[in-house]
Coordinates of C-alpha atoms in Angstrom, one line a residue:
Chain A
M1 CA 109.0 118.9 103.7
D2 CA 111.5 116.7 104.7
A3 CA 112.1 118.0 107.7
K4 CA 111.8 115.3 110.9
R5 CA 108.2 114.9 111.5
E6 CA 107.1 114.6 115.5
V7 CA 105.9 111.0 115.9
N8 CA 102.7 111.2 118.2
W9 CA 100.7 107.1 118.8
N10 CA 98.2 108.5 119.6
S11 CA 97.1 110.8 116.3
W12 CA 96.8 108.1 113.2
A13 CA 93.2 108.5 111.3
I14 CA 91.6 105.9 108.7
A15 CA 88.8 106.0 106.2
L16 CA 88.1 103.4 103.6
H17 CA 85.3 103.3 101.0
G18 CA 83.8 100.4 99.2
G19 CA 81.7 103.0 96.8
A20 CA 78.4 105.6 96.8
G21 CA 75.8 104.7 95.0
A22 CA 72.0 103.4 94.6
I23 CA 72.6 100.2 96.8
S24 CA 69.8 98.8 98.1
R25 CA 68.4 98.1 101.3
E26 CA 67.0 94.9 100.2
M27 CA 70.1 93.5 99.2
P28 CA 70.7 90.0 100.2
A29 CA 71.5 89.1 104.0
E30 CA 74.9 86.8 102.2
R31 CA 75.9 90.2 100.8
E32 CA 75.3 93.1 103.3
Q33 CA 77.3 90.4 105.4
A34 CA 80.6 89.1 103.1
C35 CA 80.7 93.0 102.7
R36 CA 81.0 94.7 106.1
H37 CA 83.3 91.4 106.7
A38 CA 85.7 92.5 103.8
L39 CA 84.9 96.5 105.5
K40 CA 86.0 95.0 108.2
T41 CA 89.3 92.9 107.0
A42 CA 90.4 96.3 105.7
L43 CA 90.1 98.5 107.8
E44 CA 91.2 96.6 110.6
A45 CA 94.7 95.9 108.2
G46 CA 94.3 99.6 108.8
R47 CA 94.6 100.1 111.8
S48 CA 96.9 97.6 112.4
Q49 CA 99.7 99.1 110.1
L50 CA 99.7 102.6 111.0
S51 CA 99.2 101.7 114.7
Q52 CA 101.9 100.0 114.8
G53 CA 104.2 103.4 112.7
A54 CA 103.2 102.2 109.1
S55 CA 103.4 105.6 106.4
A56 CA 100.2 107.2 105.3
L57 CA 101.3 106.8 101.7
D58 CA 101.9 103.2 102.4
V59 CA 98.6 102.1 104.6
V60 CA 96.5 103.5 101.5
E61 CA 98.4 101.7 98.6
A62 CA 98.2 98.6 101.0
V63 CA 94.3 98.9 102.0
A64 CA 93.4 99.3 98.3
T65 CA 95.1 96.4 97.0
L66 CA 93.3 94.4 99.4
L67 CA 90.1 96.2 98.8
E68 CA 90.6 95.7 94.8
E69 CA 91.8 92.0 95.6
D70 CA 88.2 91.5 97.0
P71 CA 85.8 90.1 94.5
L72 CA 82.4 91.4 95.7
F73 CA 83.7 95.5 94.9
N74 CA 84.2 97.5 92.0
A75 CA 88.2 97.6 91.8
G76 CA 90.7 94.9 90.8
H77 CA 89.1 91.9 90.5
G78 CA 85.1 92.2 90.1
A79 CA 85.0 95.5 88.1
V80 CA 82.2 96.0 86.1
F81 CA 82.3 95.7 81.8
T82 CA 82.5 98.5 79.9
S83 CA 79.9 98.4 76.8
K84 CA 82.0 96.3 75.3
G85 CA 81.8 93.6 77.7
T86 CA 85.7 94.0 78.2
H87 CA 87.2 95.7 82.0
E88 CA 89.6 99.7 81.9
L89 CA 90.6 100.3 85.4
E90 CA 92.6 102.9 87.2
S91 CA 93.3 104.1 89.8
S92 CA 95.6 107.2 91.7
I93 CA 97.5 107.7 94.6
M94 CA 98.5 111.3 96.4
D95 CA 100.9 111.9 98.9
G96 CA 100.1 115.3 101.1
C97 CA 103.7 115.4 102.2
T98 CA 105.1 116.3 98.5
L99 CA 101.7 116.7 97.0
Q100 CA 103.5 114.3 94.0
C101 CA 100.8 111.8 92.5
G102 CA 100.8 108.7 90.3
A103 CA 98.0 107.3 88.7
A104 CA 96.9 105.0 85.9
S105 CA 94.0 104.7 83.5
N106 CA 92.3 102.5 80.9
L107 CA 94.8 99.4 82.3
M108 CA 92.8 95.5 80.5
T109 CA 95.7 93.1 82.7
V110 CA 97.3 94.6 85.5
R111 CA 96.3 92.8 88.7
N112 CA 96.8 96.0 90.9
P113 CA 96.1 99.2 89.7
I114 CA 96.8 101.2 92.8
Q115 CA 100.1 99.6 93.1
L116 CA 100.9 100.7 88.8
A117 CA 99.4 104.1 90.1
R118 CA 102.5 104.3 92.6
L119 CA 104.9 102.8 90.4
V120 CA 104.4 105.8 88.0
M121 CA 104.3 108.2 90.8
E122 CA 108.6 106.8 92.3
C123 CA 109.6 106.2 88.8
T124 CA 108.6 107.7 85.9
P125 CA 108.7 111.2 85.2
H126 CA 104.6 111.6 85.0
I127 CA 101.4 111.6 87.2
L128 CA 98.9 109.4 84.8
L129 CA 99.6 106.3 82.8
S130 CA 96.8 104.9 79.8
G131 CA 96.6 102.2 77.6
S132 CA 98.5 99.8 76.1
G133 CA 101.9 102.5 77.1
A134 CA 100.8 101.9 80.9
E135 CA 100.8 98.7 80.3
E136 CA 103.9 98.4 78.8
F137 CA 105.6 100.1 82.4
A138 CA 104.2 98.0 84.2
D139 CA 105.9 95.3 82.3
E140 CA 109.0 96.6 82.5
M141 CA 108.1 96.8 86.6
N142 CA 107.4 93.4 86.5
V143 CA 104.0 94.2 88.5
E144 CA 101.7 91.0 87.5
R145 CA 99.3 90.8 84.8
V146 CA 96.2 88.9 84.0
D147 CA 93.9 88.1 81.7
N148 CA 90.9 90.9 81.1
D149 CA 88.4 87.7 82.2
W150 CA 89.9 87.2 85.7
F151 CA 88.0 90.3 86.6
D152 CA 85.0 88.5 85.3
T153 CA 82.5 87.7 88.4
P154 CA 79.2 86.9 88.2
H155 CA 77.9 89.8 90.1
R156 CA 79.0 92.2 87.2
R157 CA 78.2 90.2 84.5
H158 CA 74.9 89.8 86.0
E159 CA 74.7 94.1 85.7
Y160 CA 76.4 94.1 82.8
E161 CA 72.9 91.8 81.0
R162 CA 71.0 94.1 82.6
F163 CA 72.6 96.8 80.6
R164 CA 73.1 95.3 77.7
D165 CA 69.4 93.9 77.7
R166 CA 68.3 97.6 78.1
Q167 CA 66.8 96.5 81.7
P168 CA 66.8 99.4 84.8
L169 CA 70.5 99.4 86.4
E170 CA 71.3 101.1 89.3
Q171 CA 74.8 101.5 89.3
E172 CA 75.7 100.9 93.3
G173 CA 79.3 102.0 92.8
S174 CA 81.7 99.8 94.5
T175 CA 84.2 101.8 93.7
I176 CA 87.2 102.2 96.2
G177 CA 89.2 104.4 97.7
V178 CA 91.2 105.2 101.3
V179 CA 92.6 108.3 102.9
A180 CA 95.2 107.8 105.8
R181 CA 97.5 110.1 108.5
D182 CA 99.9 108.0 110.3
V183 CA 101.2 108.7 113.4
E184 CA 103.7 111.5 112.2
G185 CA 100.9 113.2 110.7
R186 CA 101.6 112.4 106.7
L187 CA 98.3 112.6 104.7
A188 CA 97.5 109.9 101.8
A189 CA 95.2 109.5 99.6
A190 CA 94.6 106.3 97.1
T191 CA 92.0 105.8 94.6
S192 CA 90.6 102.8 92.0
T193 CA 87.5 101.2 90.2
G194 CA 86.6 99.3 86.9
G195 CA 84.9 102.7 86.3
M196 CA 81.0 102.2 85.5
T197 CA 78.9 99.5 83.5
G198 CA 78.2 100.0 80.3
K199 CA 81.0 103.0 79.7
L200 CA 82.3 103.6 76.8
P201 CA 85.9 101.9 75.9
G202 CA 88.3 104.6 76.4
R203 CA 86.1 106.8 79.1
I204 CA 88.2 107.7 82.3
G205 CA 86.8 109.1 85.5
D206 CA 87.3 110.8 88.1
T207 CA 89.1 107.9 89.6
P208 CA 92.5 108.0 87.9
L209 CA 92.8 112.4 88.1
P210 CA 93.8 114.1 90.8
G211 CA 92.6 116.8 92.3
A212 CA 88.7 115.4 90.9
G213 CA 89.0 111.0 92.5
T214 CA 91.3 111.4 94.9
W215 CA 93.6 114.8 96.7
A216 CA 95.9 115.2 98.9
D217 CA 97.6 118.1 100.0
G218 CA 99.0 119.4 103.8
R219 CA 95.4 119.8 105.2
C220 CA 93.7 117.4 104.0
A221 CA 93.3 113.5 102.2
V222 CA 89.8 112.6 99.9
S223 CA 88.7 109.3 97.8
C224 CA 85.5 110.5 96.0
T225 CA 83.0 107.8 94.8
G226 CA 80.0 108.4 92.5
Q227 CA 79.1 109.6 88.5
G228 CA 82.8 110.6 87.8
E229 CA 81.7 113.0 85.8
E230 CA 80.1 115.0 88.4
F231 CA 83.1 114.8 90.6
I232 CA 85.2 116.3 88.0
R233 CA 82.9 119.5 86.5
H234 CA 83.5 120.2 89.9
A235 CA 86.9 119.6 91.1
V236 CA 85.6 118.0 94.6
G237 CA 89.1 116.6 96.0
H238 CA 90.4 120.0 95.4
E239 CA 87.2 121.8 96.5
V240 CA 87.6 120.2 100.0
S241 CA 91.3 121.1 100.6
S242 CA 90.0 124.9 98.9
G243 CA 87.7 125.5 101.3
M244 CA 90.2 124.4 103.8
R245 CA 93.0 126.7 102.7
W246 CA 90.8 130.2 101.8
G247 CA 87.5 129.7 103.2
L248 CA 88.9 128.3 106.9
L249 CA 86.1 125.4 107.0
P250 CA 86.9 123.0 109.5
L251 CA 87.0 119.1 106.8
Y252 CA 83.8 118.5 108.4
E253 CA 82.0 121.4 107.1
S254 CA 84.3 121.4 103.9
V255 CA 83.4 118.0 102.3
E256 CA 79.4 118.9 103.2
Q257 CA 80.2 121.5 100.8
A258 CA 81.9 120.2 98.7
V259 CA 79.5 117.3 97.8
A260 CA 76.5 120.1 98.7
S261 CA 78.1 121.2 95.6
L262 CA 77.3 117.9 93.7
P263 CA 73.8 117.6 91.9
P264 CA 71.8 115.0 94.4
A265 CA 72.4 112.1 94.7
A266 CA 76.0 112.1 92.7
G267 CA 78.2 109.7 95.4
G268 CA 79.9 110.7 98.3
V269 CA 83.6 111.4 100.0
I270 CA 86.2 110.3 103.1
A271 CA 88.9 112.4 104.0
V272 CA 91.3 112.8 107.3
G273 CA 92.7 116.5 108.1
E274 CA 95.7 116.9 110.7
D275 CA 93.6 116.3 113.4
G276 CA 90.2 114.9 114.1
P277 CA 88.5 112.0 113.6
P278 CA 88.1 110.1 109.2
V279 CA 85.1 111.7 107.9
A280 CA 82.4 109.9 105.5
I281 CA 80.1 112.6 103.8
F282 CA 77.9 110.8 100.7
S283 CA 74.7 112.0 99.1
S284 CA 73.6 109.2 97.2
K285 CA 71.4 106.2 98.8
G286 CA 74.4 104.5 100.6
M287 CA 77.7 104.4 101.4
Y288 CA 80.2 101.0 101.8
R289 CA 82.7 102.7 104.6
G290 CA 84.8 102.8 107.6
L291 CA 86.4 104.7 109.8
A292 CA 88.9 103.9 112.6
D293 CA 90.8 106.9 114.5
A294 CA 93.2 106.1 117.3
A295 CA 90.7 107.8 119.8
G296 CA 89.2 104.5 119.3
L297 CA 86.9 105.2 116.6
F298 CA 86.0 101.7 114.3
E299 CA 82.8 101.8 112.6
V300 CA 81.5 100.0 109.4
S301 CA 78.3 101.0 107.4
I302 CA 76.5 100.9 104.4
W303 CA 73.4 103.4 104.9
E304 CA 73.1 105.1 108.3
N305 CA 74.4 108.1 108.0
Chain B
M1 CA 71.5 128.6 84.2
D2 CA 70.2 129.3 80.3
A3 CA 68.7 132.5 81.6
K4 CA 68.0 135.2 78.9
R5 CA 71.2 137.0 79.1
E6 CA 72.3 140.5 78.7
V7 CA 73.8 141.1 74.9
N8 CA 76.9 143.8 75.6
W9 CA 78.3 144.8 72.5
N10 CA 81.3 146.2 74.3
S11 CA 81.9 143.2 76.9
W12 CA 84.2 140.8 75.2
A13 CA 87.3 139.4 75.7
I14 CA 89.9 137.2 74.5
A15 CA 93.0 135.6 75.4
L16 CA 95.6 132.7 73.5
H17 CA 98.5 131.0 74.1
G18 CA 100.7 129.2 72.2
G19 CA 102.7 127.9 74.7
A20 CA 105.0 128.8 77.7
G21 CA 108.3 127.2 77.9
A22 CA 112.6 128.1 77.7
I23 CA 111.4 130.3 74.8
S24 CA 115.6 131.3 73.5
R25 CA 115.8 134.9 72.6
E26 CA 118.3 133.7 70.2
M27 CA 115.9 131.3 68.4
P28 CA 115.8 133.0 63.9
A29 CA 114.1 135.5 63.3
E30 CA 111.9 134.3 60.3
R31 CA 110.3 131.8 63.2
E32 CA 109.7 134.6 65.6
Q33 CA 108.2 136.4 62.8
A34 CA 106.1 133.1 61.7
C35 CA 105.1 132.7 64.5
R36 CA 103.5 136.3 66.2
H37 CA 101.6 135.6 62.0
A38 CA 100.0 133.1 63.7
L39 CA 99.5 134.7 67.0
K40 CA 98.0 138.1 65.3
T41 CA 95.7 135.6 62.7
A42 CA 94.1 133.8 65.2
L43 CA 93.9 136.3 67.2
E44 CA 91.8 138.4 65.0
A45 CA 89.4 135.5 63.5
G46 CA 88.8 135.5 68.1
R47 CA 88.1 139.2 67.8
S48 CA 85.7 138.9 64.8
Q49 CA 83.6 136.4 65.7
L50 CA 83.4 138.0 69.1
S51 CA 82.8 141.3 68.4
Q52 CA 79.6 139.6 65.8
G53 CA 78.1 138.4 68.5
A54 CA 79.5 134.1 68.1
S55 CA 79.3 132.5 71.8
A56 CA 82.9 131.9 73.6
L57 CA 82.7 128.3 73.4
D58 CA 82.4 128.4 69.4
V59 CA 85.2 130.8 69.8
V60 CA 87.4 129.2 71.9
E61 CA 87.5 126.4 69.1
A62 CA 87.2 127.3 66.5
V63 CA 91.1 129.4 67.3
A64 CA 91.9 126.1 68.9
T65 CA 91.3 124.6 65.4
L66 CA 93.0 127.0 63.8
L67 CA 96.1 126.9 66.2
E68 CA 96.1 122.7 65.6
E69 CA 96.4 123.8 62.2
D70 CA 99.5 125.9 62.5
P71 CA 103.5 123.6 62.0
L72 CA 104.4 125.8 64.6
F73 CA 102.5 124.8 67.5
N74 CA 103.3 121.5 69.5
A75 CA 99.3 120.7 68.3
G76 CA 97.8 119.2 65.8
H77 CA 99.6 119.3 63.1
G78 CA 103.1 120.4 64.3
A79 CA 103.0 118.2 67.8
V80 CA 106.3 116.4 69.3
F81 CA 107.5 113.7 69.8
T82 CA 107.1 111.0 72.1
S83 CA 110.0 108.8 73.2
K84 CA 109.0 105.5 70.4
G85 CA 108.8 108.6 67.8
T86 CA 105.6 108.7 67.6
H87 CA 102.9 111.4 68.4
E88 CA 100.1 111.0 70.8
L89 CA 97.6 114.1 70.9
E90 CA 95.1 115.8 73.4
S91 CA 93.1 118.4 74.3
S92 CA 90.1 119.7 76.5
I93 CA 87.2 122.1 76.2
M94 CA 84.5 123.8 79.0
D95 CA 81.4 125.7 79.6
G96 CA 81.8 128.2 82.2
C97 CA 78.0 128.1 82.1
T98 CA 77.2 124.5 82.8
L99 CA 80.5 123.2 83.4
Q100 CA 79.9 120.7 80.8
C101 CA 83.8 120.1 79.2
G102 CA 84.5 117.4 77.2
A103 CA 88.5 116.1 77.0
A104 CA 90.1 113.5 74.9
S105 CA 93.5 112.3 75.7
N106 CA 96.5 109.6 73.5
L107 CA 94.9 110.2 70.2
M108 CA 97.1 109.0 67.4
T109 CA 95.3 109.7 64.6
V110 CA 92.1 112.8 64.9
R111 CA 93.1 115.9 63.0
N112 CA 92.2 118.4 65.6
P113 CA 91.7 116.7 68.9
I114 CA 89.9 120.3 70.5
Q115 CA 86.5 119.5 68.0
L116 CA 86.8 115.3 69.1
A117 CA 87.0 117.2 72.8
R118 CA 83.0 118.7 72.2
L119 CA 81.6 116.7 70.6
V120 CA 82.8 113.9 73.9
M121 CA 80.8 116.8 75.7
E122 CA 78.0 117.0 73.2
C123 CA 77.5 113.8 72.5
T124 CA 78.4 111.6 75.2
P125 CA 77.3 110.8 78.7
H126 CA 81.6 111.3 79.5
I127 CA 84.1 114.3 79.9
L128 CA 87.0 112.4 79.2
L129 CA 87.9 109.9 76.0
S130 CA 91.1 107.9 75.3
G131 CA 93.2 106.1 72.7
S132 CA 91.0 103.6 70.3
G133 CA 87.5 104.1 72.7
A134 CA 88.3 107.4 71.6
E135 CA 89.4 107.5 67.9
E136 CA 86.6 104.6 67.4
F137 CA 84.3 108.0 68.7
A138 CA 85.9 109.7 66.2
D139 CA 84.7 107.5 63.1
E140 CA 81.3 107.0 65.0
M141 CA 81.1 111.5 64.7
N142 CA 82.6 111.7 61.4
V143 CA 85.4 113.1 62.5
E144 CA 88.8 113.7 60.4
R145 CA 91.3 111.0 61.0
V146 CA 95.3 111.2 59.6
D147 CA 97.8 109.5 59.6
N148 CA 100.2 109.0 63.0
D149 CA 102.8 111.3 60.8
W150 CA 101.1 113.9 59.0
F151 CA 101.3 115.5 62.6
D152 CA 105.5 115.8 61.8
T153 CA 107.0 118.5 61.7
P154 CA 111.1 119.3 60.1
H155 CA 111.6 121.5 64.0
R156 CA 109.8 118.6 66.2
R157 CA 111.8 115.9 64.2
H158 CA 114.8 118.3 64.9
E159 CA 113.6 118.0 69.5
Y160 CA 113.2 114.5 69.1
E161 CA 116.8 114.0 67.6
R162 CA 118.5 115.5 70.3
F163 CA 115.8 114.3 72.9
R164 CA 116.2 110.4 70.9
D165 CA 120.9 111.6 71.4
R166 CA 120.6 113.1 74.9
Q167 CA 121.6 116.5 73.7
P168 CA 119.9 119.5 76.3
L169 CA 116.7 119.9 75.0
E170 CA 115.2 122.9 76.4
Q171 CA 111.1 122.4 76.3
E172 CA 109.4 125.6 74.8
G173 CA 106.3 124.2 75.4
S174 CA 104.0 125.6 72.5
T175 CA 100.8 123.8 74.0
I176 CA 98.0 126.2 72.4
G177 CA 94.8 127.6 74.3
V178 CA 92.3 129.9 74.0
V179 CA 90.1 131.7 76.6
A180 CA 86.8 133.9 75.9
R181 CA 84.2 136.0 77.3
D182 CA 81.0 137.1 75.0
V183 CA 78.8 139.9 74.4
E184 CA 76.1 137.9 76.8
G185 CA 79.2 137.5 79.6
R186 CA 80.0 134.1 78.8
L187 CA 82.9 132.8 79.9
A188 CA 84.8 128.9 77.6
A189 CA 88.1 127.4 77.8
A190 CA 89.9 125.4 75.4
T191 CA 93.5 124.2 75.5
S192 CA 95.1 121.5 72.5
T193 CA 98.6 119.7 72.4
G194 CA 100.8 117.0 71.8
G195 CA 103.2 116.6 75.7
M196 CA 106.2 117.1 75.5
T197 CA 109.1 115.8 73.5
G198 CA 110.0 111.8 74.8
K199 CA 107.1 111.8 77.2
L200 CA 106.5 107.9 77.6
P201 CA 103.7 106.3 75.4
G202 CA 100.4 106.7 77.4
R203 CA 101.4 109.6 79.3
I204 CA 98.6 112.4 80.1
G205 CA 99.3 115.4 80.7
D206 CA 97.2 118.9 81.9
T207 CA 95.4 119.3 78.7
P208 CA 92.8 116.7 79.1
L209 CA 91.9 116.8 83.0
P210 CA 89.7 120.1 83.6
G211 CA 90.9 121.5 86.6
A212 CA 93.9 120.8 85.7
G213 CA 95.2 122.4 82.0
T214 CA 91.7 123.8 81.7
W215 CA 89.1 125.2 83.5
A216 CA 85.5 127.2 82.8
D217 CA 82.5 128.8 85.5
G218 CA 80.8 131.8 86.4
R219 CA 83.7 133.3 87.8
C220 CA 86.8 132.8 85.0
A221 CA 88.4 130.7 82.0
V222 CA 91.8 129.3 82.7
S223 CA 93.9 127.5 80.1
C224 CA 97.4 126.3 80.9
T225 CA 100.4 126.2 80.0
G226 CA 103.9 124.5 81.1
Q227 CA 105.5 121.3 83.1
G228 CA 102.0 119.6 82.6
E229 CA 102.5 117.4 85.8
E230 CA 103.2 120.5 88.3
F231 CA 99.6 121.8 87.1
I232 CA 98.4 118.7 87.8
R233 CA 99.7 118.2 91.5
H234 CA 98.7 122.2 92.0
A235 CA 95.1 121.5 90.2
V236 CA 95.6 125.3 88.8
G237 CA 93.2 125.9 86.9
H238 CA 90.6 125.0 89.6
E239 CA 92.6 127.0 91.6
V240 CA 92.5 130.3 89.7
S241 CA 89.0 129.9 90.3
S242 CA 89.1 128.9 94.5
G243 CA 91.3 132.0 94.6
M244 CA 88.3 134.3 92.9
R245 CA 85.4 132.6 95.0
W246 CA 87.2 131.5 97.9
G247 CA 89.2 134.4 98.8
L248 CA 87.7 137.1 96.9
L249 CA 90.8 138.2 94.8
P250 CA 90.3 140.4 91.4
L251 CA 91.6 137.4 88.2
Y252 CA 94.8 138.9 87.5
E253 CA 96.0 138.4 92.0
S254 CA 94.2 135.0 91.8
V255 CA 96.4 134.1 88.5
E256 CA 98.9 135.3 89.6
Q257 CA 99.0 133.5 93.2
A258 CA 98.7 130.1 91.3
V259 CA 101.4 130.8 89.4
A260 CA 103.5 131.5 91.9
S261 CA 102.5 128.6 93.7
L262 CA 104.5 126.1 91.8
P263 CA 108.1 125.4 91.0
P264 CA 110.1 128.5 89.2
A265 CA 110.3 128.5 85.5
A266 CA 106.9 125.9 85.2
G267 CA 104.9 127.9 82.8
G268 CA 101.8 130.3 82.3
V269 CA 98.0 131.3 82.3
I270 CA 95.6 132.6 80.8
A271 CA 92.5 133.9 81.9
V272 CA 89.9 135.8 81.6
G273 CA 87.0 137.1 84.4
E274 CA 83.6 138.1 84.4
D275 CA 84.1 141.8 83.5
G276 CA 87.6 143.4 82.4
P277 CA 90.7 142.7 80.3
P278 CA 92.0 139.6 79.6
V279 CA 95.4 138.3 81.9
A280 CA 99.3 136.3 80.4
I281 CA 101.4 135.5 83.8
F282 CA 104.3 133.2 83.4
S283 CA 107.1 132.4 85.2
S284 CA 108.7 130.6 82.4
K285 CA 111.2 132.4 79.9
G286 CA 108.8 132.9 77.3
M287 CA 105.2 132.2 76.3
Y288 CA 103.4 132.8 73.2
R289 CA 100.2 134.4 73.4
G290 CA 97.7 137.6 72.0
L291 CA 95.0 139.5 74.4
A292 CA 92.0 141.4 72.6
D293 CA 89.2 142.6 74.2
A294 CA 86.4 145.2 73.1
A295 CA 88.3 148.2 74.8
G296 CA 90.8 148.5 72.1
L297 CA 93.2 146.1 73.8
F298 CA 94.6 144.1 70.8
E299 CA 98.7 142.7 71.8
V300 CA 101.0 139.9 70.9
S301 CA 103.9 139.3 72.6
I302 CA 106.2 136.7 73.0
W303 CA 108.9 137.5 75.8
E304 CA 108.2 140.1 78.2
N305 CA 105.9 140.7 80.4

């Protein structure tokens, strides 16, 4: 695993998402522009770090942190509300070289859940820490904590009020995720979310579950977004790898079959493999996403496939 | 999925485990006999229900409840202690016909975690509920709650004291799990545990994670036990199914390769497939287990393969 790897400066690739779901094409032009700008800024940061030789693991953590900080996305500041009007955040990170992974769930006060996930991976014998135990661990690690209402935004409060008043609410997703291949060919994945508007307190979705919402091994790195429960019961993250290993499918086809195994409009998947371009495939109305690689690919999109 | 199924009274099968780990062959004869007796009693209950036509889902829940109630095993009464001297329980159940699953984690007061897992599956839109949110849901469902020290036993307290005093402690496991195929050919799996002695509060292991510690689909039903983090990062539950679907491996070989993919002595797996006998394979010193089927198999064992 730790054998010296060859460096190929033309081999890096990255994909990121800001969620998949019922993203309306009628959203205000201003919001659409802000989303595209946020995706572009995060993608540029990833491109810059990877092209300078940063490790895939460091890049997925750094870019996920940027997206968590952006109030547009449902992760960190900007997280959705639970049925009780609170925020409960979750995250995971996985290193494809070692299969090491870390995750956190039911966080109410940790500003950057993805950073806590990495600390769980590196500083505990465990993979997933939840709730107050996770927050005590955050204190020990001197991770920044905030009040729960620090995560509030007017947009998410409006969605919560629609939920509470039983008005129709299409979940537009907005979970964030990043997958990367670095110049040494290492793969890593990170995912972070506030879950779904109106979820029961205590609900854990696919995001902090390795094999469901996040996966990385020597073959592929995967981050999922959409109806979390469907991604759990189809083990989508691990299924992408299984299709490649057992079925000898190329990355694109393996992601395609994994998304096709889900109910219609369930969401989307981003992935990178050992070589070739990054992949983003979704069955929902849209997926906020960005793809870039050393061959010159650099694109940000929301709807069109 | 709900098409009328053919009934074959000679087709049921069941496997159960009471954990895999460093089970000492020098354990007191009295404890060994008690363990064998408990496994036999649970296996007889499963045999009786399945041979009378009970559904796989009902049987795995009922037999897991029996094992939770037994103070010998690390699930329900008899659960191990966390690093803070408390108990945090977790469980999951999965229906192979529908891929429906339910799970609960970080429970401190729910007497039978496996019953709560089934209620999460049947009465919420979610799969996994954790901590106080899960316990509030338990209240709504009128599920029995107990004080946290109700789970205490002298045996587990002794292990905790060894942990606290930094004396060598070999984790003997004792997570419980059940997999079954009923006379209509339906498959189901259930797993329940107190985790590992000395775990950090908030730690979630493989037990409540579908795809890791528990899995069921149309091909196989799987329950795992051992070093939980290894089962998560190798997605062992889903891997057994992947080996069968993509690799066309028979059940036994698929379980074998999944166990072989783990570090030495990591634990064990029980499984049933669409037909044929149940399977139990482990790499640890021992695994408390029982296997029975309609063809007359009925055996309980701890060490020998």
